[in-house]
């Protein structure tokens, strides 16, 4: 019985330990530092768009902070509306790019069979 009580107290004590100085839902902590690397993972086609066989185009603007991550990410336009915006924002915020404080613009095209890609012919600074 003493062993059971000792184990219960130990489990309770370790379960109560929590670091209150760190927010668990802090999105910045979930994004790794770029460390000078350049990478762009394109957004996935959302399940809703796949199921309804919808293709589309999203234009997004952003600046790139000194850490290499896009900041001030905004959807300029999305056709059709309501399908691709969320996935585009999630993806772009995780890109690693060369720092640039000028506002950049990219056009991301979503296709059913080809996935998504950045239309390089329409890439420019605003």
Tab-separated table of C-alpha atoms in Angstrom:
chain	number	residue	atom	x	y	z
A	1	UNK	CA	0.000	0.000	0.000
A	2	UNK	CA	2.856	2.378	0.823
A	3	UNK	CA	4.352	1.682	-2.598
A	4	UNK	CA	1.063	2.552	-4.283
A	5	UNK	CA	0.790	5.847	-2.382
A	6	UNK	CA	4.409	6.732	-3.158
A	7	UNK	CA	3.918	6.028	-6.875
A	8	UNK	CA	0.643	8.004	-6.914
A	9	UNK	CA	2.325	11.007	-5.273
A	10	UNK	CA	5.212	10.819	-7.737
A	11	UNK	CA	2.860	10.683	-10.728
A	12	UNK	CA	0.781	13.553	-9.353
A	13	UNK	CA	3.879	15.678	-8.698
A	14	UNK	CA	5.288	15.185	-12.193
A	15	UNK	CA	1.916	15.783	-13.836
A	16	UNK	CA	1.558	19.129	-12.081
A	17	UNK	CA	4.855	20.445	-13.412
A	18	UNK	CA	4.233	23.061	-16.080
A	19	UNK	CA	6.355	25.826	-17.578
A	20	UNK	CA	4.146	28.910	-17.325
A	21	UNK	CA	6.707	31.150	-19.028
A	22	UNK	CA	6.213	29.458	-22.406
A	23	UNK	CA	2.948	29.692	-24.347
A	24	UNK	CA	1.996	26.378	-25.927
A	25	UNK	CA	0.041	27.958	-28.773
A	26	UNK	CA	2.773	30.419	-29.768
A	27	UNK	CA	2.959	30.060	-33.554
A	28	UNK	CA	6.410	31.655	-33.683
A	29	UNK	CA	7.889	28.776	-31.666
A	30	UNK	CA	6.493	26.230	-34.147
A	31	UNK	CA	8.328	27.845	-37.057
A	32	UNK	CA	12.030	27.013	-37.180
A	33	UNK	CA	14.669	29.613	-37.925
A	34	UNK	CA	15.795	29.786	-41.564
A	35	UNK	CA	19.534	30.088	-40.783
A	36	UNK	CA	20.174	31.481	-44.260
A	37	UNK	CA	18.379	28.643	-46.090
A	38	UNK	CA	15.883	29.350	-48.866
A	39	UNK	CA	12.872	27.062	-49.196
A	40	UNK	CA	9.266	27.373	-50.298
A	41	UNK	CA	6.901	24.527	-49.570
A	42	UNK	CA	3.874	25.103	-51.724
A	43	UNK	CA	0.419	24.865	-50.137
A	44	UNK	CA	-1.613	21.666	-50.309
A	45	UNK	CA	-4.898	21.584	-52.152
A	46	UNK	CA	-7.544	21.787	-49.409
A	47	UNK	CA	-9.788	18.724	-49.068
A	48	UNK	CA	-12.907	20.818	-49.707
A	49	UNK	CA	-11.518	22.030	-53.041
A	50	UNK	CA	-10.450	18.497	-54.019
A	51	UNK	CA	-13.857	17.055	-53.167
A	52	UNK	CA	-15.690	19.715	-55.173
A	53	UNK	CA	-13.074	19.579	-57.979
A	54	UNK	CA	-12.315	23.291	-57.674
A	55	UNK	CA	-9.160	24.943	-59.038
A	56	UNK	CA	-8.115	28.496	-58.221
A	57	UNK	CA	-5.590	31.295	-57.978
A	58	UNK	CA	-4.476	33.229	-54.892
A	59	UNK	CA	-2.400	36.403	-54.913
A	60	UNK	CA	-0.508	36.994	-51.667
A	61	UNK	CA	1.696	39.857	-50.461
A	62	UNK	CA	4.343	39.887	-47.706
A	63	UNK	CA	7.656	41.273	-46.546
A	64	UNK	CA	10.543	39.099	-45.393
A	65	UNK	CA	11.998	39.709	-41.935
A	66	UNK	CA	15.673	39.511	-41.024
A	67	UNK	CA	15.124	35.921	-39.847
A	68	UNK	CA	14.048	34.922	-43.385
A	69	UNK	CA	10.355	34.357	-42.605
A	70	UNK	CA	7.583	36.257	-44.392
A	71	UNK	CA	5.840	38.893	-42.288
A	72	UNK	CA	2.626	40.862	-42.824
A	73	UNK	CA	1.271	38.084	-45.049
A	74	UNK	CA	-1.972	39.179	-46.693
A	75	UNK	CA	-4.296	37.734	-49.289
A	76	UNK	CA	-4.719	40.292	-52.070
A	77	UNK	CA	-7.201	38.207	-54.059
A	78	UNK	CA	-8.519	34.662	-54.227
A	79	UNK	CA	-10.553	33.174	-57.060
A	80	UNK	CA	-12.799	31.470	-56.119
A	81	UNK	CA	-13.223	32.895	-52.641
A	82	UNK	CA	-13.284	30.681	-49.539
A	83	UNK	CA	-11.232	27.675	-50.667
A	84	UNK	CA	-7.508	28.365	-50.733
A	85	UNK	CA	-6.827	31.330	-48.439
A	86	UNK	CA	-6.191	29.468	-45.178
A	87	UNK	CA	-3.799	26.926	-46.654
A	88	UNK	CA	-1.969	29.669	-48.549
A	89	UNK	CA	-1.400	31.698	-45.370
A	90	UNK	CA	-0.189	28.649	-43.419
A	91	UNK	CA	2.250	27.710	-46.150
A	92	UNK	CA	3.666	31.163	-46.920
A	93	UNK	CA	4.304	31.913	-43.228
A	94	UNK	CA	6.670	28.901	-43.120
A	95	UNK	CA	8.732	29.852	-46.181
A	96	UNK	CA	12.419	30.724	-45.792
A	97	UNK	CA	13.547	33.529	-48.076
A	98	UNK	CA	16.315	36.117	-48.314
A	99	UNK	CA	15.456	39.111	-46.077
A	100	UNK	CA	13.680	41.886	-47.978
A	101	UNK	CA	11.698	44.683	-46.361
A	102	UNK	CA	9.997	45.640	-49.638
A	103	UNK	CA	6.500	44.232	-50.080
A	104	UNK	CA	6.614	41.171	-52.334
A	105	UNK	CA	3.772	39.593	-54.315
A	106	UNK	CA	3.334	36.001	-55.479
A	107	UNK	CA	0.563	34.353	-57.457
A	108	UNK	CA	-0.134	30.770	-56.364
A	109	UNK	CA	-2.158	28.566	-58.691
A	110	UNK	CA	-4.036	25.495	-57.433
A	111	UNK	CA	-4.693	22.702	-59.949
A	112	UNK	CA	-6.450	19.394	-59.333
A	113	UNK	CA	-3.858	17.125	-60.940
A	114	UNK	CA	-0.741	19.274	-60.552
A	115	UNK	CA	-1.141	20.500	-56.948
A	116	UNK	CA	-0.104	24.104	-56.371
A	117	UNK	CA	2.722	26.165	-57.807
A	118	UNK	CA	3.967	29.747	-57.867
A	119	UNK	CA	3.434	31.412	-61.205
A	120	UNK	CA	6.974	32.745	-61.770
A	121	UNK	CA	5.877	34.966	-64.664
A	122	UNK	CA	3.748	37.082	-62.287
A	123	UNK	CA	6.222	37.322	-59.395
A	124	UNK	CA	7.099	40.915	-58.533
A	125	UNK	CA	7.536	43.530	-55.841
A	126	UNK	CA	4.565	45.797	-55.217
